[in-house]
Each structure stands twice: as C-alpha cells, then as structure tokens.
C-alpha cells in the first residue's frame, strides 16, 4: 500500500514536471518569436525614418544645386558684357557640411535601394556615388566659382563655365542624381517593408 502511494505520488510529480517543462518550452518559443517580430518591426521603422530623413536632406541639397545652376547660367549669359560687375550672388553651400551631411543610416538606405541600379537607369550620376559627386559639386565647383565671383575674375569664370570644364553640365548631373535618389527614398519610405 505504501508502495502504491509512493508510485502515485511519483506519477503526479512526473506529470507536474512534464507540464512545467512543456509550459516553459512554450513560453520560451513565444518569447523568442515575439522578440524577433519586435526587432523586425523596429528595423522596419528605422528604415522608414532613415528614408524620410534622406528625403528631407536631399530636398535641401537639390534646392541649393538648382540655385547654383541658375547663378552659373546667369553668369554665363552675362560673360562678355559689362553687367558682370553688377552684384552676383554666390553659389549656396550652407547645407553641405562634408561627409556628415548624409548620415550613415541614410547612406545605407541609398545603397540598399540602388544596389542593383543598371547604367541605363542612371539619372545624372549613379546614386551609389552620391557622396563623391556632392563633394565635387560643393567643395570644388562652388568653392572655385565663388572665389572667382569674389575676385571678379572673368577669365576664371569663362574658363570654368565655357571652355575647360563645363561646371553647369556637371551641376545638372548632380541635380538629376539627387532628384532620382530622393524619389527612390520617398518610394522606399512608403513601402510596407522598406529596403
């Protein structure tokens, strides 16, 4: 009789242990699934935010490049006339603060979106090279043109805008690249699962 009681007690104990083990496993699986689902949702939200931030940054850069193009075209039209001595605005560069202008999260979104971009899909310059071409525009073209405007160096302006390097065409390539990249980021931000 005592043996039967011990066996029953041991059986109840084993059943309880099984229930606890199964409950613990189910809890662990549910927790793991919830953890990974939450991380996925957080990652998706970060990608959307980075895409929207990129749209805002690139919109500012596009505005400055458009203004710069219009200033350069105005200078080009006024070259050879006496009206060049009139007040000429400088090319705007306030939005460009070097490598920090387009942060890493935005740059990763751009690279993820345009990684498969073919040469025939390129508008202006390839979007993957956005830092290179923005740097060239803001730190070389703008600085060079602005220094010649300040010095009223008409020979330097003629050389930059007419003969040697066509800075206006290069700026239009940068503008097209920025517009295309901004549109890609906008479309990416509106996706259910952004890249």
Tab-separated table of C-alpha atoms in Angstrom:
chain	number	residue	atom	x	y	z
A	1	UNK	CA	0.000	0.000	0.000
A	2	UNK	CA	2.788	2.337	0.857
A	3	UNK	CA	4.425	1.440	-2.386
A	4	UNK	CA	1.282	2.254	-4.326
A	5	UNK	CA	1.102	5.659	-2.613
A	6	UNK	CA	4.721	6.408	-3.473
A	7	UNK	CA	4.189	5.363	-7.092
A	8	UNK	CA	1.078	7.565	-7.331
A	9	UNK	CA	2.908	10.459	-5.725
A	10	UNK	CA	5.861	9.938	-8.052
A	11	UNK	CA	3.495	9.753	-11.042
A	12	UNK	CA	1.790	13.004	-10.050
A	13	UNK	CA	5.201	14.577	-9.563
A	14	UNK	CA	6.354	13.452	-13.029
A	15	UNK	CA	3.162	14.740	-14.653
A	16	UNK	CA	3.673	18.105	-12.951
A	17	UNK	CA	7.300	18.192	-14.120
A	18	UNK	CA	6.181	17.458	-17.698
A	19	UNK	CA	3.594	20.230	-17.509
A	20	UNK	CA	6.186	22.662	-16.187
A	21	UNK	CA	8.724	21.690	-18.864
A	22	UNK	CA	6.150	21.966	-21.667
A	23	UNK	CA	4.930	25.303	-20.287
A	24	UNK	CA	8.487	26.579	-20.087
A	25	UNK	CA	9.216	25.484	-23.669
A	26	UNK	CA	6.034	27.083	-24.981
A	27	UNK	CA	6.854	30.289	-23.107
A	28	UNK	CA	10.387	30.288	-24.491
A	29	UNK	CA	9.160	29.783	-28.071
A	30	UNK	CA	6.523	32.514	-27.739
A	31	UNK	CA	9.098	34.877	-26.231
A	32	UNK	CA	11.592	34.170	-28.999
A	33	UNK	CA	9.001	34.695	-31.735
A	34	UNK	CA	7.831	37.921	-30.069
A	35	UNK	CA	11.405	39.137	-29.662
A	36	UNK	CA	12.276	38.551	-33.324
A	37	UNK	CA	8.966	40.020	-34.530
A	38	UNK	CA	9.521	43.134	-32.412
A	39	UNK	CA	13.080	43.506	-33.720
A	40	UNK	CA	11.819	43.176	-37.288
A	41	UNK	CA	9.181	45.852	-36.711
A	42	UNK	CA	11.765	48.140	-35.107
A	43	UNK	CA	14.150	47.638	-38.014
A	44	UNK	CA	11.372	48.424	-40.495
A	45	UNK	CA	10.512	51.605	-38.580
A	46	UNK	CA	14.193	52.671	-38.538
A	47	UNK	CA	14.433	52.128	-42.290
A	48	UNK	CA	11.311	54.228	-42.905
A	49	UNK	CA	12.616	57.017	-40.676
A	50	UNK	CA	16.021	56.961	-42.402
A	51	UNK	CA	14.304	57.124	-45.797
A	52	UNK	CA	12.152	60.108	-44.770
A	53	UNK	CA	15.205	61.820	-43.277
A	54	UNK	CA	17.067	61.234	-46.543
A	55	UNK	CA	14.215	62.829	-48.493
A	56	UNK	CA	14.460	65.942	-46.306
A	57	UNK	CA	18.259	66.156	-46.589
A	58	UNK	CA	18.288	65.622	-50.342
A	59	UNK	CA	15.483	68.169	-50.855
A	60	UNK	CA	17.677	70.794	-49.224
A	61	UNK	CA	20.663	69.829	-51.355
A	62	UNK	CA	18.539	69.875	-54.535
A	63	UNK	CA	17.388	73.415	-53.756
A	64	UNK	CA	20.963	74.609	-53.339
A	65	UNK	CA	22.137	72.892	-56.522
A	66	UNK	CA	19.208	74.368	-58.513
A	67	UNK	CA	20.025	77.826	-57.199
A	68	UNK	CA	23.688	77.282	-58.041
A	69	UNK	CA	22.816	76.233	-61.588
A	70	UNK	CA	20.688	79.338	-62.109
A	71	UNK	CA	23.502	81.561	-60.770
A	72	UNK	CA	26.046	79.886	-63.069
A	73	UNK	CA	23.714	80.210	-66.077
A	74	UNK	CA	23.169	83.882	-65.235
A	75	UNK	CA	26.938	84.436	-65.039
A	76	UNK	CA	27.412	82.565	-68.335
A	77	UNK	CA	24.825	84.786	-70.029
A	78	UNK	CA	26.448	87.921	-68.626
A	79	UNK	CA	30.019	86.984	-69.597
A	80	UNK	CA	31.425	89.383	-72.174
A	81	UNK	CA	29.098	92.177	-71.124
A	82	UNK	CA	29.741	94.944	-68.659
A	83	UNK	CA	26.912	93.725	-66.446
A	84	UNK	CA	29.170	91.138	-64.805
A	85	UNK	CA	30.386	93.795	-62.388
A	86	UNK	CA	26.856	94.084	-61.008
A	87	UNK	CA	26.091	92.152	-57.874
A	88	UNK	CA	26.394	88.408	-58.446
A	89	UNK	CA	25.169	86.090	-55.701
A	90	UNK	CA	27.474	83.350	-54.501
A	91	UNK	CA	26.577	79.714	-55.075
A	92	UNK	CA	24.867	78.432	-51.910
A	93	UNK	CA	26.725	75.817	-49.899
A	94	UNK	CA	25.217	76.107	-46.403
A	95	UNK	CA	23.560	72.653	-46.425
A	96	UNK	CA	26.780	70.819	-47.235
A	97	UNK	CA	28.863	70.069	-44.145
A	98	UNK	CA	31.036	67.436	-45.722
A	99	UNK	CA	30.705	63.732	-45.006
A	100	UNK	CA	28.324	64.452	-42.114
A	101	UNK	CA	25.611	65.857	-44.401
A	102	UNK	CA	24.270	62.431	-45.368
A	103	UNK	CA	24.464	60.263	-42.262
A	104	UNK	CA	25.274	56.558	-42.305
A	105	UNK	CA	21.670	55.361	-41.902
A	106	UNK	CA	20.518	57.390	-44.905
A	107	UNK	CA	23.547	56.320	-46.931
A	108	UNK	CA	22.810	52.653	-46.134
A	109	UNK	CA	19.227	53.117	-47.364
A	110	UNK	CA	20.500	54.708	-50.587
A	111	UNK	CA	22.953	51.878	-51.159
A	112	UNK	CA	20.288	49.240	-50.408
A	113	UNK	CA	17.766	50.819	-52.771
A	114	UNK	CA	20.136	51.446	-55.671
A	115	UNK	CA	22.479	48.447	-55.328
A	116	UNK	CA	21.005	46.858	-58.465
A	117	UNK	CA	20.900	50.096	-60.470
A	118	UNK	CA	21.907	49.494	-64.081
A	119	UNK	CA	23.778	52.050	-66.186
A	120	UNK	CA	20.662	52.740	-68.259
A	121	UNK	CA	18.729	53.528	-65.047
A	122	UNK	CA	21.209	56.243	-64.071
A	123	UNK	CA	19.887	59.800	-63.948
A	124	UNK	CA	22.835	62.168	-63.905
A	125	UNK	CA	25.375	60.236	-61.869
A	126	UNK	CA	24.873	56.839	-60.145
A	127	UNK	CA	23.094	57.193	-56.798
A	128	UNK	CA	25.651	54.931	-55.116
A	129	UNK	CA	28.245	57.660	-55.765
A	130	UNK	CA	26.223	60.412	-54.111
A	131	UNK	CA	28.948	61.426	-51.652
A	132	UNK	CA	31.589	61.685	-54.372
A	133	UNK	CA	29.549	63.890	-56.683
A	134	UNK	CA	28.077	66.082	-53.937
A	135	UNK	CA	31.586	66.638	-52.595
A	136	UNK	CA	32.823	67.511	-56.081
A	137	UNK	CA	29.988	69.989	-56.569
A	138	UNK	CA	30.029	71.679	-53.153
A	139	UNK	CA	33.749	71.566	-52.371
A	140	UNK	CA	35.233	72.057	-55.830
A	141	UNK	CA	32.769	73.673	-58.229
A	142	UNK	CA	31.111	76.008	-55.705
A	143	UNK	CA	34.362	76.972	-53.990
A	144	UNK	CA	36.062	77.671	-57.323
A	145	UNK	CA	33.161	79.682	-58.791
A	146	UNK	CA	32.628	81.601	-55.542
A	147	UNK	CA	36.301	82.557	-55.292
A	148	UNK	CA	36.201	83.874	-58.875
A	149	UNK	CA	32.964	85.774	-58.156
A	150	UNK	CA	34.535	87.395	-55.089
A	151	UNK	CA	37.616	88.369	-57.105
A	152	UNK	CA	35.526	89.363	-60.169
A	153	UNK	CA	37.856	87.118	-62.158
A	154	UNK	CA	36.050	86.989	-65.508
A	155	UNK	CA	38.788	84.901	-67.152
A	156	UNK	CA	38.448	82.231	-64.472
A	157	UNK	CA	34.664	82.232	-64.799
A	158	UNK	CA	34.886	81.959	-68.590
A	159	UNK	CA	37.286	79.039	-68.282
A	160	UNK	CA	35.045	77.229	-65.765
A	161	UNK	CA	31.716	77.871	-67.419
A	162	UNK	CA	32.628	77.883	-71.109
A	163	UNK	CA	35.878	76.290	-72.130
A	164	UNK	CA	37.672	73.802	-69.837
A	165	UNK	CA	35.214	72.084	-67.565
A	166	UNK	CA	31.553	72.657	-68.106
A	167	UNK	CA	30.564	73.157	-64.497
A	168	UNK	CA	26.921	73.768	-65.412
A	169	UNK	CA	26.560	70.323	-67.014
A	170	UNK	CA	28.262	68.693	-64.030
A	171	UNK	CA	25.889	70.525	-61.678
A	172	UNK	CA	22.895	69.390	-63.741
A	173	UNK	CA	24.164	65.805	-63.409
A	174	UNK	CA	24.344	66.230	-59.626
A	175	UNK	CA	20.825	67.709	-59.593
A	176	UNK	CA	19.421	64.800	-61.627
A	177	UNK	CA	21.161	62.289	-59.348
A	178	UNK	CA	19.819	63.984	-56.202
A	179	UNK	CA	16.276	64.151	-57.629
A	180	UNK	CA	16.351	60.490	-58.657
A	181	UNK	CA	17.784	59.409	-55.291
A	182	UNK	CA	15.238	61.482	-53.366
A	183	UNK	CA	12.396	59.913	-55.376
A	184	UNK	CA	13.786	56.438	-54.651
A	185	UNK	CA	13.953	57.186	-50.916
A	186	UNK	CA	10.392	58.545	-50.982
A	187	UNK	CA	9.098	55.373	-52.657
A	188	UNK	CA	11.098	53.229	-50.216
A	189	UNK	CA	9.632	55.034	-47.199
A	190	UNK	CA	6.114	54.325	-48.422
A	191	UNK	CA	6.676	50.586	-48.817
A	192	UNK	CA	5.313	48.123	-46.283
A	193	UNK	CA	8.750	46.545	-45.914
A	194	UNK	CA	11.358	49.133	-46.942
A	195	UNK	CA	14.862	48.155	-48.023
